[in-house]
Tab-separated table of C-alpha atoms and ligand atoms in Angstrom:
chain	number	residue	atom	x	y	z
A	358	GLN	CA	0.106	-0.076	0.043
A	359	GLN	CA	2.810	2.383	0.813
A	360	GLN	CA	4.364	1.664	-2.579
A	361	ILE	CA	1.127	2.645	-4.277
A	362	GLU	CA	0.676	5.796	-2.127
A	363	SER	CA	4.260	6.824	-2.994
A	364	PHE	CA	4.040	6.540	-6.672
A	365	THR	CA	4.302	9.846	-8.224
A	366	ILE	CA	1.984	10.358	-11.273
A	367	GLU	CA	2.515	13.730	-13.064
A	368	ASN	CA	2.079	13.143	-16.600
A	369	PRO	CA	0.195	10.383	-18.802
A	370	ALA	CA	3.278	8.396	-19.113
A	371	GLN	CA	3.703	7.832	-15.274
A	372	LEU	CA	-0.013	6.900	-15.056
A	373	GLU	CA	0.401	4.257	-17.808
A	374	GLN	CA	3.518	2.708	-15.827
A	375	PHE	CA	1.090	2.984	-12.718
A	376	ARG	CA	-1.552	1.138	-14.390
A	377	ILE	CA	0.872	-1.750	-15.776
A	378	ALA	CA	2.441	-1.969	-12.313
A	379	TYR	CA	-0.796	-2.058	-10.123
A	380	VAL	CA	-3.687	-2.241	-12.157
A	381	GLY	CA	-3.342	-4.359	-14.994
A	382	ARG	CA	-3.796	-8.182	-15.457
A	383	LYS	CA	0.000	-8.719	-15.250
A	384	GLY	CA	0.622	-6.491	-12.263
A	385	VAL	CA	1.896	-6.956	-8.881
A	386	ILE	CA	-1.704	-7.342	-7.185
A	387	ALA	CA	-2.669	-9.676	-9.990
A	388	ASP	CA	0.378	-11.771	-8.832
A	389	LEU	CA	-0.691	-11.592	-5.280
A	390	PHE	CA	-4.021	-12.959	-6.087
A	391	GLU	CA	-2.457	-15.699	-8.033
A	392	GLY	CA	-0.482	-16.495	-4.800
A	393	LEU	CA	-3.717	-16.853	-2.884
A	394	LYS	CA	-4.258	-20.263	-4.080
A	395	ALA	CA	-1.328	-21.519	-2.112
A	396	VAL	CA	-2.572	-20.015	1.092
A	397	PRO	CA	-3.966	-22.452	3.595
A	398	ALA	CA	-7.644	-22.601	3.467
A	399	GLU	CA	-8.348	-21.109	7.045
A	400	ASP	CA	-6.354	-17.863	6.138
A	401	LYS	CA	-7.778	-17.625	2.607
A	402	ARG	CA	-10.572	-15.471	3.598
A	403	ALA	CA	-8.694	-12.809	5.596
A	404	ILE	CA	-5.934	-12.589	3.079
A	405	GLY	CA	-8.438	-12.495	0.180
A	406	ALA	CA	-10.195	-9.373	1.735
A	407	GLU	CA	-6.984	-7.653	2.413
A	408	LEU	CA	-5.873	-8.047	-1.197
A	409	ASN	CA	-9.247	-6.744	-2.375
A	410	ASN	CA	-8.691	-3.532	-0.583
A	411	LEU	CA	-5.276	-3.153	-1.908
A	412	LYS	CA	-6.667	-3.746	-5.432
A	413	ASN	CA	-9.228	-1.108	-4.654
A	414	PHE	CA	-6.852	1.079	-3.339
A	415	ALA	CA	-4.766	0.941	-6.614
A	416	GLN	CA	-7.692	1.324	-8.819
A	417	ASN	CA	-8.983	4.508	-7.009
A	418	LYS	CA	-5.960	6.233	-7.195
A	419	PHE	CA	-5.651	5.378	-10.955
A	420	ASN	CA	-9.130	6.650	-11.772
A	421	ASP	CA	-8.469	9.788	-9.566
A	422	TYR	CA	-5.139	10.838	-11.429
A	423	SER	CA	-6.521	9.720	-14.893
A	424	ALA	CA	-9.324	12.304	-14.060
A	425	SER	CA	-7.130	14.960	-12.984
A	426	LEU	CA	-4.612	14.786	-15.702
A	427	GLU	CA	-7.540	14.863	-18.319
A	428	ASN	CA	-8.671	17.918	-16.508
A	429	GLN	CA	-5.261	19.633	-16.598
A	430	GLN	CA	-4.977	18.870	-20.301
A	431	LEU	CA	-8.496	20.599	-21.009
A	432	ASN	CA	-7.492	23.384	-18.807
A	433	GLY	CA	-4.016	24.000	-20.568
A	434	LYS	CA	-6.088	24.427	-23.777
A	435	VAL	CA	-8.387	26.940	-22.502
A	436	GLN	CA	-5.962	28.735	-20.672
A	437	ALA	CA	-3.356	29.000	-23.845
A	438	PRO	CA	-2.879	32.739	-24.250
A	439	LEU	CA	-4.922	34.418	-26.897
A	440	ASP	CA	-3.145	36.052	-29.852
A	441	LEU	CA	-5.357	38.909	-31.006
A	442	THR	CA	-3.047	39.556	-33.871
A	443	LEU	CA	-4.097	36.477	-35.641
A	444	PRO	CA	-6.495	36.786	-38.657
A	445	THR	CA	-9.927	35.638	-38.066
A	446	VAL	CA	-11.252	32.625	-40.029
A	447	PRO	CA	-13.036	34.155	-43.080
A	448	ASP	CA	-16.744	33.677	-43.538
A	449	GLU	CA	-17.402	32.795	-46.943
A	450	LEU	CA	-20.602	34.012	-48.489
A	451	GLY	CA	-22.401	31.926	-50.839
A	452	ALA	CA	-23.374	33.337	-54.244
A	453	ILE	CA	-26.754	33.004	-56.253
A	454	HIS	CA	-26.315	30.524	-58.954
A	455	PRO	CA	-26.529	32.282	-62.430
A	456	LEU	CA	-29.382	30.065	-63.442
A	457	THR	CA	-31.303	31.482	-60.582
A	458	ILE	CA	-30.310	34.890	-61.101
A	459	VAL	CA	-31.720	34.569	-64.695
A	460	ARG	CA	-34.694	32.563	-63.778
A	461	ASN	CA	-35.689	35.525	-61.210
A	462	ARG	CA	-35.212	38.116	-63.630
A	463	ILE	CA	-37.409	36.341	-66.126
A	464	VAL	CA	-40.232	36.067	-63.407
A	465	GLU	CA	-39.750	39.490	-62.593
A	466	ILE	CA	-40.318	40.769	-66.126
A	467	PHE	CA	-43.561	38.558	-66.848
A	468	GLU	CA	-44.887	39.442	-63.246
A	469	ARG	CA	-44.927	42.875	-64.114
A	470	ILE	CA	-47.275	42.336	-67.062
A	471	GLY	CA	-49.857	40.253	-65.102
A	472	PHE	CA	-48.337	36.521	-65.065
A	473	ASN	CA	-48.353	34.615	-62.004
A	474	LEU	CA	-46.219	31.548	-61.170
A	475	SER	CA	-47.347	27.762	-61.444
A	476	GLU	CA	-45.409	24.416	-60.552
A	477	GLY	CA	-45.778	20.757	-61.393
A	478	PRO	CA	-43.839	17.577	-60.457
A	479	GLU	CA	-40.785	16.395	-62.234
A	480	ILE	CA	-41.895	13.092	-62.576
A	481	GLU	CA	-44.854	12.840	-64.697
A	482	ASP	CA	-47.280	10.554	-66.315
A	483	ASP	CA	-47.722	9.966	-70.086
A	484	TRP	CA	-51.106	11.865	-70.001
A	485	HIS	CA	-49.480	15.395	-68.752
A	486	ASN	CA	-46.169	15.062	-70.407
A	487	PHE	CA	-47.606	13.709	-73.833
A	488	THR	CA	-51.194	12.613	-74.360
A	489	ALA	CA	-53.079	15.576	-73.319
A	490	LEU	CA	-50.470	17.924	-75.231
A	491	ASN	CA	-51.785	16.031	-78.519
A	492	PHE	CA	-48.762	13.836	-79.165
A	493	PRO	CA	-49.783	11.074	-81.393
A	494	LEU	CA	-49.310	7.678	-79.885
A	495	ASN	CA	-46.255	6.747	-81.768
A	496	HIS	CA	-44.640	10.163	-81.821
A	497	PRO	CA	-40.717	10.017	-81.986
A	498	ALA	CA	-40.422	12.341	-78.900
A	499	ARG	CA	-41.975	9.396	-76.677
A	500	ASP	CA	-39.030	7.250	-77.694
A	501	MET	CA	-36.646	5.927	-75.341
A	502	GLN	CA	-33.913	8.124	-76.848
A	503	ASP	CA	-35.376	11.301	-75.562
A	504	THR	CA	-37.430	10.227	-72.387
A	505	PHE	CA	-36.155	8.919	-69.087
A	506	PHE	CA	-38.608	6.484	-68.166
A	507	VAL	CA	-39.345	5.767	-64.587
A	508	GLU	CA	-41.804	3.024	-65.108
A	509	LYS	CA	-43.388	1.408	-68.130
A	510	ASN	CA	-46.944	0.653	-68.602
A	511	PRO	CA	-48.476	2.921	-67.147
A	512	ASP	CA	-45.799	5.198	-68.375
A	513	ILE	CA	-44.184	7.366	-65.649
A	514	ALA	CA	-41.266	9.531	-66.992
A	515	LEU	CA	-39.089	12.531	-66.035
A	516	ARG	CA	-40.921	15.130	-67.681
A	517	THR	CA	-39.231	16.355	-71.025
A	518	HIS	CA	-40.644	20.020	-70.911
A	519	THR	CA	-42.543	22.097	-68.859
A	520	SER	CA	-45.641	22.039	-70.952
A	521	SER	CA	-46.884	19.469	-68.751
A	522	VAL	CA	-47.447	22.150	-66.185
A	523	GLN	CA	-49.775	23.866	-68.757
A	524	VAL	CA	-51.863	20.754	-68.591
A	525	ARG	CA	-52.125	20.505	-64.743
A	526	LEU	CA	-52.879	24.233	-64.650
A	527	MET	CA	-55.815	24.100	-67.349
A	528	GLU	CA	-57.257	21.134	-65.765
A	529	ARG	CA	-57.604	22.743	-62.265
A	530	GLN	CA	-58.217	26.294	-63.287
A	531	LYS	CA	-60.794	28.036	-65.675
A	532	PRO	CA	-59.635	31.053	-67.967
A	533	PRO	CA	-58.605	33.678	-67.928
A	534	ILE	CA	-55.301	32.056	-67.324
A	535	ARG	CA	-51.789	33.915	-67.446
A	536	SER	CA	-49.173	32.145	-65.953
A	537	LEU	CA	-45.424	31.418	-65.931
A	538	MET	CA	-43.973	27.884	-65.265
A	539	PRO	CA	-40.198	27.712	-64.539
A	540	GLY	CA	-38.765	24.399	-63.933
A	541	ARG	CA	-36.282	21.623	-64.484
A	542	VAL	CA	-36.670	19.132	-67.083
A	543	TYR	CA	-34.819	16.044	-68.342
A	544	ARG	CA	-33.839	14.610	-71.978
A	545	ASN	CA	-31.822	11.424	-72.715
A	546	GLU	CA	-29.349	13.612	-74.758
A	547	ALA	CA	-25.565	13.630	-74.984
A	548	ILE	CA	-23.868	16.245	-72.782
A	549	SER	CA	-22.031	18.860	-74.849
A	550	ALA	CA	-21.210	22.603	-74.613
A	551	ARG	CA	-24.804	23.481	-75.954
A	552	ALA	CA	-27.083	20.543	-74.441
A	553	HIS	CA	-27.263	18.617	-71.345
A	554	CYS	CA	-29.658	15.792	-70.186
A	555	ILE	CA	-30.666	18.053	-67.321
A	556	PHE	CA	-31.819	21.789	-68.006
A	557	HIS	CA	-34.296	24.285	-67.238
A	558	GLN	CA	-37.270	25.713	-69.006
A	559	VAL	CA	-39.648	28.349	-68.549
A	560	GLU	CA	-43.010	27.927	-69.795
A	561	GLY	CA	-45.711	30.741	-70.383
A	562	LEU	CA	-49.498	30.213	-71.135
A	563	TYR	CA	-52.083	33.110	-71.527
A	564	ILE	CA	-55.519	31.913	-72.271
A	565	ASP	CA	-58.622	34.176	-72.637
A	566	THR	CA	-61.301	35.225	-75.045
A	567	ASN	CA	-59.625	36.947	-78.272
A	568	VAL	CA	-56.027	36.035	-77.710
A	569	GLY	CA	-54.355	36.081	-80.916
A	570	PHE	CA	-50.853	35.624	-82.373
A	571	THR	CA	-50.347	39.125	-82.328
A	572	ASP	CA	-50.335	39.076	-78.317
A	573	LEU	CA	-47.939	36.213	-78.606
A	574	LYS	CA	-45.461	38.211	-80.473
A	575	GLN	CA	-45.784	41.345	-78.489
A	576	THR	CA	-45.220	39.590	-75.264
A	577	LEU	CA	-42.075	37.973	-76.290
A	578	TYR	CA	-40.564	41.162	-77.862
A	579	HIS	CA	-41.300	42.935	-74.532
A	580	PHE	CA	-39.560	40.075	-72.930
A	581	VAL	CA	-36.483	40.084	-75.070
A	582	LYS	CA	-36.039	43.856	-74.958
A	583	GLU	CA	-36.412	43.746	-71.169
A	584	MET	CA	-34.047	40.754	-70.662
A	585	PHE	CA	-31.458	41.916	-73.065
A	586	THR	CA	-31.065	45.244	-74.832
A	587	LYS	CA	-33.498	47.490	-76.442
A	588	ASP	CA	-31.791	46.746	-79.886
A	589	THR	CA	-32.115	43.102	-79.640
A	590	ARG	CA	-33.815	41.612	-82.709
A	591	ILE	CA	-36.229	38.942	-82.604
A	592	ARG	CA	-37.572	36.777	-85.380
A	593	PHE	CA	-40.426	33.782	-85.346
A	594	ARG	CA	-39.374	30.916	-87.615
A	595	PRO	CA	-42.466	28.697	-88.571
A	596	SER	CA	-41.974	25.374	-86.770
A	597	PHE	CA	-44.182	22.429	-85.541
A	598	PHE	CA	-45.163	21.118	-82.123
A	599	PRO	CA	-47.962	18.928	-81.419
A	600	PHE	CA	-49.590	21.286	-79.045
A	601	THR	CA	-49.474	24.372	-80.920
A	602	GLU	CA	-50.969	25.551	-84.378
A	603	PRO	CA	-49.656	27.414	-85.881
A	604	SER	CA	-45.940	27.079	-84.168
A	605	ALA	CA	-43.058	29.122	-84.107
A	606	GLU	CA	-39.622	28.915	-82.995
A	607	ILE	CA	-38.142	31.999	-81.333
A	608	ASP	CA	-34.932	33.356	-82.529
A	609	ILE	CA	-32.879	36.533	-81.040
A	610	SER	CA	-29.783	38.275	-82.634
A	611	CYS	CA	-26.890	36.495	-80.987
A	612	GLN	CA	-25.621	38.485	-77.930
A	613	LEU	CA	-22.189	36.990	-77.984
A	614	CYS	CA	-21.075	38.261	-81.265
A	615	LYS	CA	-23.775	40.766	-81.978
A	616	GLY	CA	-24.727	39.401	-85.198
A	617	LYS	CA	-21.101	39.210	-86.541
A	618	GLY	CA	-21.083	35.152	-86.153
A	619	CYS	CA	-19.485	32.894	-83.545
A	620	ASN	CA	-19.507	29.183	-82.543
A	621	ILE	CA	-22.576	29.842	-80.327
A	622	CYS	CA	-24.810	30.965	-83.007
A	623	LYS	CA	-23.042	28.485	-85.654
A	624	TYR	CA	-21.977	31.731	-87.405
A	625	SER	CA	-25.656	32.724	-88.318
A	626	GLY	CA	-26.157	35.643	-86.231
A	627	TRP	CA	-29.051	34.233	-84.554
A	628	VAL	CA	-29.738	31.929	-81.704
A	629	GLU	CA	-32.766	30.066	-80.745
A	630	ILE	CA	-34.154	30.607	-77.293
A	631	GLY	CA	-37.294	28.680	-77.398
A	632	GLY	CA	-40.584	27.458	-78.986
A	633	SER	CA	-43.934	28.880	-79.080
A	634	GLY	CA	-47.514	29.012	-80.667
A	635	MET	CA	-51.259	29.197	-80.387
A	636	VAL	CA	-52.453	26.542	-78.081
A	637	ASP	CA	-54.079	23.595	-80.250
A	638	PRO	CA	-57.746	23.471	-79.756
A	639	ASN	CA	-57.408	19.783	-79.027
A	640	VAL	CA	-55.240	20.575	-75.982
A	641	LEU	CA	-57.920	22.917	-74.828
A	642	GLU	CA	-60.474	20.370	-75.003
A	643	ASN	CA	-58.303	17.595	-73.371
A	644	CYS	CA	-58.161	19.854	-70.442
A	645	GLY	CA	-61.638	20.809	-70.307
A	646	ILE	CA	-61.497	24.115	-71.849
A	647	ASP	CA	-64.086	25.107	-74.431
A	648	SER	CA	-62.056	25.790	-77.557
A	649	GLN	CA	-65.084	27.805	-79.113
A	650	THR	CA	-65.048	30.301	-76.463
A	651	TYR	CA	-61.332	30.394	-75.512
A	652	THR	CA	-57.927	30.880	-77.643
A	653	GLY	CA	-54.422	31.238	-76.104
A	654	PHE	CA	-50.754	31.293	-76.691
A	655	ALA	CA	-47.976	29.336	-75.030
A	656	PHE	CA	-44.085	29.410	-75.202
A	657	GLY	CA	-41.313	27.617	-73.662
A	658	MET	CA	-37.826	28.982	-73.375
A	659	GLY	CA	-34.533	27.371	-72.206
A	660	ILE	CA	-33.057	29.184	-69.148
A	661	GLU	CA	-29.534	27.798	-69.771
A	662	ARG	CA	-29.586	29.349	-73.200
A	663	ILE	CA	-30.869	32.419	-72.010
A	664	THR	CA	-28.214	32.578	-69.158
A	665	MET	CA	-25.462	31.820	-71.711
A	666	LEU	CA	-26.393	34.916	-73.742
A	667	ALA	CA	-26.949	37.202	-70.828
A	668	TYR	CA	-23.597	36.366	-69.272
A	669	GLN	CA	-21.434	35.388	-72.421
A	670	ILE	CA	-20.883	31.812	-71.275
A	671	LYS	CA	-19.728	29.545	-73.853
A	672	ASP	CA	-20.131	26.273	-72.235
A	673	LEU	CA	-23.378	25.101	-70.460
A	674	ARG	CA	-21.681	22.402	-68.629
A	675	LEU	CA	-20.122	24.863	-66.245
A	676	PHE	CA	-23.503	25.329	-64.632
A	677	THR	CA	-23.511	21.835	-63.181
A	678	GLU	CA	-19.762	21.481	-62.338
A	679	ASN	CA	-19.914	23.547	-58.943
A	680	ASP	CA	-16.737	25.201	-59.816
A	681	ILE	CA	-16.813	27.937	-57.008
A	682	ARG	CA	-14.563	30.273	-59.083
A	683	PHE	CA	-17.186	30.184	-61.955
A	684	LEU	CA	-20.368	30.289	-59.614
A	685	LYS	CA	-19.275	33.455	-57.599
A	686	GLN	CA	-18.800	35.882	-60.488
A	687	PHE	CA	-22.363	36.569	-61.119
A	688	ASN	CA	-24.288	39.788	-60.102
A	689	PRO	CA	-28.006	40.182	-60.337
A	690	LEU	CA	-29.487	41.487	-63.303
A	691	SER	CA	-31.969	44.404	-63.454
B	1652	LIG	N1	-42.282	22.398	-74.946
B	1652	LIG	C1	-41.601	22.852	-76.179
B	1652	LIG	C2	-40.334	22.354	-76.098
B	1652	LIG	O1	-39.594	21.934	-74.865
B	1652	LIG	C3	-41.456	24.249	-76.278
B	1652	LIG	C4	-42.799	24.956	-76.266
B	1652	LIG	C5	-43.625	25.357	-75.437
B	1652	LIG	C6	-43.253	25.328	-77.707
B	1652	LIG	C7	-44.749	25.911	-75.687
B	1652	LIG	C8	-44.617	25.598	-77.948
B	1652	LIG	C9	-45.304	26.017	-76.845
B	1652	LIG	O2	-39.551	22.212	-77.129
């Protein structure tokens, strides 16, 4: 006991020596317990009790010192002198993603002329993505090549365009409808500087009595001049979509080369930013809207493309690479 008492423990190494000598299974006390076997039966009880006391004594000393050493270490840390000349850890502020900036700007422009916002699910059924939009049953756009199917029969897929939100809106709301529908869409396409399998569109839908193609044109003229510059030119190119008739592709003068020709506009001076047209009467009827009373227009534009033009970005893969040096460069547009 005296030995145990006089053993000095001032650091973790000494604590460990103490543990090995007295507490551990190969220490002296363990040896003494081993020797108990040879003690005559009548003395075993008394000596056993003594040994137990000794063992507890050693264990308690070990526990006390290990706790106090731990405290010392903690206190040591807290009490380290504070160096007020050290620079602080910089607080990095996040930045708004360029696609978000542009989407917000688009929403702002259309809200000012009376459009509200609508949303729909990214996982869609065949009806909302295709059938209600007047796609014939064997239309090539339903092919495995374009569409990511989640389930076959009944078909459930990742929406290939925001036009599915038009359908959902017309099904639940009677005209007048004037709504903007931004969202993420998916197509099974090879990834390149100009295309991605995940991208964003913003759909617009305007349905009322007496809505004509001139309304569509004027709305998009207004948008393009607000989004870009007053001298931005726009042209409507005849096209086809199953859900609009007539249909037109929307082109604007290339913002990167100002019409001089570059690889983004493929040296034509024009870039396509989306599709548009008068909503096909079949679509109105599919959604429970009387096509004798109401007409409307719709358009769908690519947010990536508009962002590339607004910020002179030449490769849309940058949007999804999460390189902070790229992402933090963008200031809000107004
Ligand atoms: N949904 C079409 C597309 O993704 C775009 C579009 C929307 C065309 C609305 C006409 C009207 O290509």
